[in-house]
mmCIF file of C-alpha atoms and ligand atoms in Angstrom:
data_model
loop_
_atom_site.group_PDB
_atom_site.id
_atom_site.type_symbol
_atom_site.label_atom_id
_atom_site.label_comp_id
_atom_site.label_asym_id
_atom_site.label_seq_id
_atom_site.Cartn_x
_atom_site.Cartn_y
_atom_site.Cartn_z
ATOM 1 C CA MET A 6 -67.804 -64.796 26.744
ATOM 2 C CA ASN A 7 -64.732 -65.458 28.846
ATOM 3 C CA ALA A 8 -66.228 -64.961 32.329
ATOM 4 C CA MET A 9 -62.908 -64.560 34.135
ATOM 5 C CA ARG A 10 -61.729 -61.849 31.757
ATOM 6 C CA GLN A 11 -65.037 -60.077 32.023
ATOM 7 C CA ALA A 12 -65.041 -60.240 35.827
ATOM 8 C CA HIS A 13 -61.491 -58.867 35.876
ATOM 9 C CA TRP A 14 -62.370 -55.814 33.803
ATOM 10 C CA ASP A 15 -65.694 -55.164 35.534
ATOM 11 C CA ALA A 16 -63.845 -55.233 38.872
ATOM 12 C CA VAL A 17 -61.179 -52.813 37.581
ATOM 13 C CA TYR A 18 -63.765 -50.341 36.338
ATOM 14 C CA SER A 19 -65.899 -50.667 39.485
ATOM 15 C CA ALA A 20 -62.933 -50.073 41.804
ATOM 16 C CA LYS A 21 -60.998 -47.357 39.996
ATOM 17 C CA SER A 22 -61.795 -43.832 38.940
ATOM 18 C CA GLU A 23 -60.519 -42.647 35.579
ATOM 19 C CA ALA A 24 -57.495 -41.000 37.187
ATOM 20 C CA GLN A 25 -56.626 -44.301 38.893
ATOM 21 C CA THR A 26 -56.319 -46.150 35.593
ATOM 22 C CA SER A 27 -52.962 -45.909 33.839
ATOM 23 C CA TRP A 28 -54.436 -45.747 30.331
ATOM 24 C CA PHE A 29 -56.709 -42.783 30.963
ATOM 25 C CA ARG A 30 -56.317 -39.561 29.080
ATOM 26 C CA PRO A 31 -59.055 -36.975 28.521
ATOM 27 C CA HIS A 32 -58.819 -37.412 24.745
ATOM 28 C CA LEU A 33 -57.125 -40.104 22.661
ATOM 29 C CA GLU A 34 -55.118 -37.624 20.583
ATOM 30 C CA ALA A 35 -52.793 -40.138 18.901
ATOM 31 C CA SER A 36 -55.752 -42.206 17.700
ATOM 32 C CA LEU A 37 -57.666 -39.129 16.611
ATOM 33 C CA ARG A 38 -54.734 -37.814 14.558
ATOM 34 C CA LEU A 39 -54.486 -41.110 12.684
ATOM 35 C CA ILE A 40 -58.257 -41.332 12.193
ATOM 36 C CA ASP A 41 -58.446 -37.718 11.007
ATOM 37 C CA ALA A 42 -55.731 -38.391 8.440
ATOM 38 C CA LEU A 43 -57.913 -41.100 6.865
ATOM 39 C CA ASP A 44 -60.569 -38.472 6.161
ATOM 40 C CA LEU A 45 -63.386 -41.019 6.089
ATOM 41 C CA PRO A 46 -66.897 -40.063 5.033
ATOM 42 C CA ARG A 47 -68.804 -39.489 8.253
ATOM 43 C CA ASP A 48 -71.658 -41.867 7.490
ATOM 44 C CA LEU A 49 -69.454 -44.960 7.287
ATOM 45 C CA PRO A 50 -69.627 -47.457 10.167
ATOM 46 C CA VAL A 51 -66.796 -47.319 12.710
ATOM 47 C CA LEU A 52 -66.070 -49.629 15.636
ATOM 48 C CA ASP A 53 -64.037 -48.921 18.781
ATOM 49 C CA VAL A 54 -62.799 -52.283 20.072
ATOM 50 C CA GLY A 55 -62.191 -52.375 23.817
ATOM 51 C CA GLY A 56 -63.406 -48.802 23.982
ATOM 52 C CA GLY A 57 -63.952 -49.004 27.734
ATOM 53 C CA ARG A 58 -65.051 -45.667 29.120
ATOM 54 C CA SER A 59 -62.766 -43.625 26.860
ATOM 55 C CA THR A 60 -63.924 -40.415 25.209
ATOM 56 C CA LEU A 61 -63.055 -41.585 21.699
ATOM 57 C CA VAL A 62 -66.746 -42.139 21.030
ATOM 58 C CA ASP A 63 -67.532 -38.581 22.171
ATOM 59 C CA ASP A 64 -64.859 -37.204 19.836
ATOM 60 C CA LEU A 65 -66.014 -39.325 16.885
ATOM 61 C CA LEU A 66 -69.579 -38.060 17.321
ATOM 62 C CA ALA A 67 -68.246 -34.487 17.620
ATOM 63 C CA ARG A 68 -66.491 -34.987 14.270
ATOM 64 C CA GLY A 69 -69.795 -35.906 12.685
ATOM 65 C CA PHE A 70 -69.540 -39.694 12.531
ATOM 66 C CA THR A 71 -73.088 -40.989 12.539
ATOM 67 C CA ASP A 72 -72.605 -44.776 12.707
ATOM 68 C CA VAL A 73 -70.436 -45.514 15.756
ATOM 69 C CA SER A 74 -70.253 -48.814 17.656
ATOM 70 C CA VAL A 75 -68.309 -49.480 20.851
ATOM 71 C CA LEU A 76 -67.412 -53.029 21.880
ATOM 72 C CA ASP A 77 -66.078 -53.970 25.304
ATOM 73 C CA LEU A 78 -66.046 -56.930 27.637
ATOM 74 C CA SER A 79 -67.025 -54.721 30.534
ATOM 75 C CA ALA A 80 -70.647 -53.670 30.909
ATOM 76 C CA VAL A 81 -69.493 -51.448 33.799
ATOM 77 C CA ALA A 82 -67.167 -49.486 31.498
ATOM 78 C CA LEU A 83 -69.788 -49.099 28.794
ATOM 79 C CA ALA A 84 -72.372 -47.887 31.321
ATOM 80 C CA GLU A 85 -69.944 -45.130 32.338
ATOM 81 C CA ALA A 86 -69.216 -44.240 28.711
ATOM 82 C CA LYS A 87 -72.964 -43.941 28.113
ATOM 83 C CA ARG A 88 -73.375 -41.786 31.191
ATOM 84 C CA HIS A 89 -70.824 -39.194 30.103
ATOM 85 C CA LEU A 90 -72.365 -39.042 26.634
ATOM 86 C CA GLY A 91 -75.834 -38.342 27.977
ATOM 87 C CA ALA A 92 -78.580 -38.263 25.343
ATOM 88 C CA ARG A 93 -76.038 -38.794 22.525
ATOM 89 C CA ALA A 94 -75.479 -42.335 23.849
ATOM 90 C CA GLN A 95 -78.701 -43.371 22.129
ATOM 91 C CA THR A 96 -77.073 -42.809 18.752
ATOM 92 C CA VAL A 97 -74.288 -45.311 19.495
ATOM 93 C CA ARG A 98 -74.414 -49.101 19.208
ATOM 94 C CA TRP A 99 -73.057 -50.589 22.460
ATOM 95 C CA ILE A 100 -71.827 -54.172 22.327
ATOM 96 C CA VAL A 101 -70.896 -56.032 25.504
ATOM 97 C CA GLY A 102 -68.729 -58.853 24.237
ATOM 98 C CA ASP A 103 -65.342 -60.461 23.859
ATOM 99 C CA VAL A 104 -63.696 -59.421 20.614
ATOM 100 C CA THR A 105 -62.299 -62.945 20.184
ATOM 101 C CA GLU A 106 -65.805 -64.462 20.221
ATOM 102 C CA VAL A 107 -68.412 -61.858 19.376
ATOM 103 C CA ALA A 108 -70.406 -62.131 16.136
ATOM 104 C CA LEU A 109 -69.977 -58.916 14.154
ATOM 105 C CA PRO A 110 -71.550 -58.163 10.776
ATOM 106 C CA ALA A 111 -69.413 -59.290 7.838
ATOM 107 C CA ALA A 112 -67.524 -56.810 5.611
ATOM 108 C CA HIS A 113 -69.266 -53.998 7.444
ATOM 109 C CA PHE A 114 -66.981 -51.550 9.237
ATOM 110 C CA ALA A 115 -64.898 -48.944 7.413
ATOM 111 C CA LEU A 116 -62.790 -48.369 10.533
ATOM 112 C CA TRP A 117 -61.715 -50.691 13.324
ATOM 113 C CA HIS A 118 -60.043 -48.815 16.184
ATOM 114 C CA ASP A 119 -58.295 -50.400 19.151
ATOM 115 C CA ARG A 120 -56.159 -48.600 21.703
ATOM 116 C CA ALA A 121 -54.666 -50.882 24.345
ATOM 117 C CA THR A 122 -56.824 -53.993 23.954
ATOM 118 C CA PHE A 123 -55.021 -56.213 21.416
ATOM 119 C CA HIS A 124 -51.867 -56.280 23.553
ATOM 120 C CA PHE A 125 -53.752 -58.118 26.321
ATOM 121 C CA LEU A 126 -54.142 -61.143 24.056
ATOM 122 C CA SER A 127 -51.116 -63.075 25.222
ATOM 123 C CA GLU A 128 -52.191 -66.414 23.765
ATOM 124 C CA ALA A 129 -51.709 -67.141 20.075
ATOM 125 C CA GLY A 130 -55.204 -68.620 19.744
ATOM 126 C CA ASP A 131 -56.810 -65.438 21.065
ATOM 127 C CA ARG A 132 -54.724 -63.296 18.723
ATOM 128 C CA ALA A 133 -55.749 -65.463 15.779
ATOM 129 C CA ARG A 134 -59.427 -65.146 16.746
ATOM 130 C CA TYR A 135 -59.064 -61.365 17.122
ATOM 131 C CA VAL A 136 -57.477 -61.057 13.673
ATOM 132 C CA ALA A 137 -60.139 -63.337 12.155
ATOM 133 C CA SER A 138 -62.784 -61.057 13.626
ATOM 134 C CA ALA A 139 -61.059 -57.941 12.216
ATOM 135 C CA VAL A 140 -60.700 -59.601 8.820
ATOM 136 C CA ARG A 141 -64.346 -60.623 8.726
ATOM 137 C CA ALA A 142 -65.925 -57.439 10.079
ATOM 138 C CA VAL A 143 -63.986 -54.809 8.115
ATOM 139 C CA ARG A 144 -64.924 -54.171 4.516
ATOM 140 C CA PRO A 145 -62.255 -54.466 1.803
ATOM 141 C CA GLY A 146 -60.536 -51.082 1.555
ATOM 142 C CA GLY A 147 -61.434 -50.293 5.168
ATOM 143 C CA PHE A 148 -58.894 -49.477 7.874
ATOM 144 C CA ALA A 149 -57.718 -50.703 11.247
ATOM 145 C CA VAL A 150 -55.973 -48.345 13.675
ATOM 146 C CA VAL A 151 -54.355 -50.437 16.399
ATOM 147 C CA GLY A 152 -52.380 -49.025 19.329
ATOM 148 C CA THR A 153 -50.362 -51.414 21.502
ATOM 149 C CA PHE A 154 -47.572 -51.133 24.029
ATOM 150 C CA ALA A 155 -44.270 -50.703 22.196
ATOM 151 C CA ALA A 156 -41.253 -52.980 22.616
ATOM 152 C CA ASP A 157 -40.050 -50.704 25.442
ATOM 153 C CA GLY A 158 -43.528 -50.306 26.933
ATOM 154 C CA PRO A 159 -44.844 -51.895 30.156
ATOM 155 C CA GLU A 160 -44.797 -55.664 30.604
ATOM 156 C CA ARG A 161 -48.069 -55.813 32.532
ATOM 157 C CA CYS A 162 -51.226 -53.761 32.965
ATOM 158 C CA THR A 163 -53.962 -54.170 35.611
ATOM 159 C CA GLY A 164 -52.026 -57.227 36.809
ATOM 160 C CA LEU A 165 -52.313 -58.941 33.421
ATOM 161 C CA PRO A 166 -49.375 -59.826 31.157
ATOM 162 C CA VAL A 167 -49.277 -58.007 27.822
ATOM 163 C CA VAL A 168 -47.507 -58.534 24.506
ATOM 164 C CA ARG A 169 -45.280 -55.635 23.446
ATOM 165 C CA TYR A 170 -44.922 -54.826 19.761
ATOM 166 C CA ASP A 171 -42.299 -53.023 17.746
ATOM 167 C CA ALA A 172 -43.301 -50.902 14.788
ATOM 168 C CA LEU A 173 -43.751 -53.677 12.277
ATOM 169 C CA SER A 174 -44.894 -56.651 14.297
ATOM 170 C CA PRO A 175 -48.586 -55.748 14.685
ATOM 171 C CA ALA A 176 -48.713 -55.323 10.918
ATOM 172 C CA ALA A 177 -47.170 -58.775 10.502
ATOM 173 C CA VAL A 178 -49.849 -60.301 12.722
ATOM 174 C CA PHE A 179 -52.604 -58.864 10.510
ATOM 175 C CA ALA A 180 -50.955 -59.833 7.190
ATOM 176 C CA PRO A 181 -51.836 -60.849 4.521
ATOM 177 C CA ALA A 182 -55.454 -59.694 4.910
ATOM 178 C CA TYR A 183 -54.248 -56.238 5.925
ATOM 179 C CA GLU A 184 -51.396 -54.166 4.524
ATOM 180 C CA PRO A 185 -49.545 -51.528 6.540
ATOM 181 C CA VAL A 186 -50.271 -47.886 5.726
ATOM 182 C CA THR A 187 -48.344 -46.066 8.422
ATOM 183 C CA GLU A 188 -47.036 -46.452 11.941
ATOM 184 C CA HIS A 189 -46.538 -44.012 14.743
ATOM 185 C CA ARG A 190 -44.781 -44.068 18.088
ATOM 186 C CA ASP A 191 -46.396 -42.286 20.993
ATOM 187 C CA VAL A 192 -45.429 -41.831 24.621
ATOM 188 C CA HIS A 193 -48.438 -41.745 26.911
ATOM 189 C CA ARG A 194 -48.080 -40.056 30.282
ATOM 190 C CA THR A 195 -50.262 -41.878 32.799
ATOM 191 C CA PRO A 196 -52.350 -39.932 35.338
ATOM 192 C CA SER A 197 -49.733 -40.811 37.977
ATOM 193 C CA GLY A 198 -46.940 -39.357 35.797
ATOM 194 C CA ASN A 199 -45.277 -42.467 34.358
ATOM 195 C CA GLU A 200 -44.413 -42.756 30.679
ATOM 196 C CA GLN A 201 -45.665 -45.643 28.543
ATOM 197 C CA ALA A 202 -44.433 -46.167 24.986
ATOM 198 C CA PHE A 203 -47.053 -47.138 22.429
ATOM 199 C CA THR A 204 -46.855 -48.296 18.819
ATOM 200 C CA TYR A 205 -49.767 -47.384 16.575
ATOM 201 C CA VAL A 206 -50.259 -48.959 13.175
ATOM 202 C CA VAL A 207 -52.727 -48.026 10.489
ATOM 203 C CA LEU A 208 -53.605 -51.026 8.360
ATOM 204 C CA ARG A 209 -55.697 -51.282 5.238
ATOM 205 C CA ARG A 210 -57.959 -54.251 4.578
ATOM 206 C CA CYS A 211 -56.842 -55.806 1.303
ATOM 207 C CA GLY A 212 -59.048 -57.251 -1.376
ATOM 208 C CA GLY A 213 -60.813 -54.329 -2.906
ATOM 209 C CA ASP A 214 -61.769 -50.734 -2.782
ATOM 210 C CA ALA A 215 -64.472 -49.664 -0.359
ATOM 211 C CA GLY A 216 -65.372 -46.906 -2.759
ATOM 212 C CA PHE A 217 -64.551 -44.058 -0.441
ATOM 213 C CA HIS A 218 -60.970 -43.340 -1.505
HETATM 214 C C1 LIG B 470 -56.473 -50.626 28.861
HETATM 215 S S1 LIG B 470 -58.158 -50.527 28.559
HETATM 216 C C2 LIG B 470 -58.242 -49.377 27.191
HETATM 217 C C3 LIG B 470 -59.584 -48.724 27.068
HETATM 218 C C4 LIG B 470 -59.704 -47.690 25.942
HETATM 219 N N1 LIG B 470 -59.441 -48.277 24.639
HETATM 220 C C5 LIG B 470 -58.786 -46.503 26.182
HETATM 221 O O1 LIG B 470 -57.811 -46.350 25.444
HETATM 222 O O2 LIG B 470 -59.057 -45.755 27.120
HETATM 223 C C6 LIG B 470 -58.479 -52.100 27.740
HETATM 224 C C7 LIG B 470 -59.943 -52.321 27.448
HETATM 225 O O3 LIG B 470 -60.094 -53.523 26.715
HETATM 226 C C8 LIG B 470 -61.222 -54.229 27.200
HETATM 227 N N2 LIG B 470 -60.975 -55.646 26.860
HETATM 228 C C9 LIG B 470 -59.983 -56.437 27.311
HETATM 229 N N3 LIG B 470 -60.028 -57.639 26.722
HETATM 230 C C10 LIG B 470 -61.084 -57.588 25.853
HETATM 231 C C11 LIG B 470 -61.665 -58.518 24.958
HETATM 232 N N4 LIG B 470 -61.146 -59.766 24.818
HETATM 233 N N5 LIG B 470 -62.756 -58.148 24.238
HETATM 234 C C12 LIG B 470 -63.277 -56.908 24.376
HETATM 235 N N6 LIG B 470 -62.765 -55.984 25.211
HETATM 236 C C13 LIG B 470 -61.686 -56.310 25.943
HETATM 237 C C14 LIG B 470 -61.232 -53.925 28.679
HETATM 238 O O4 LIG B 470 -62.495 -54.109 29.281
HETATM 239 C C15 LIG B 470 -60.788 -52.462 28.683
HETATM 240 O O5 LIG B 470 -61.888 -51.589 28.591
#
């Protein structure tokens, strides 16, 4: 695992409360709307990539998903996510790892979700490794929901440079293994009141039918 990246994120989560982090919102409504529209059977495996201490996992469990995994570089963030879930945390698979390196089961997940992690991969090699991981771990016919800063979004976050994407460019990065299903623009208001433009894409893993649609 990239130790510098991990130390950066552990330090951010150790130093800042939720309200002090720009990406915080009590619920990830934009993601949830896109996930709800997919109407996936609740027993299929889903993965939140770079889930941090967000409440997406809480909301997925509340919707009846029974096979939820959360992956993040930061053990500090995942410990906090577990704490707010309480006893329900035991039903979740927690993976401390770097999405560009971690070994995930092949052709396994029916949903790959990422809000605000992919855009931190500013080097082409890291992006290629991320996409390779998403291609390997998601079953044919499965979906990826990826939210990044939009072309008019911020240029940096937590002191790190980010890549900003217009509506079609994340889909281009994931082609040809994924095909675009839909895209959505969202403006996130940070806890301190600033606006951040996001682009969300829903992508479908090509190469077959997962048997659930
Ligand atoms: C801006 S936060 C977003 C957190 C969460 N998705 C949300 O929307 O609240 C980015 C998250 O990505 C994680 N992260 C950054 N680079 C990563 C990597 N290479 N592999 C796994 N997680 C990573 C960070 O630890 C952090 O939790």
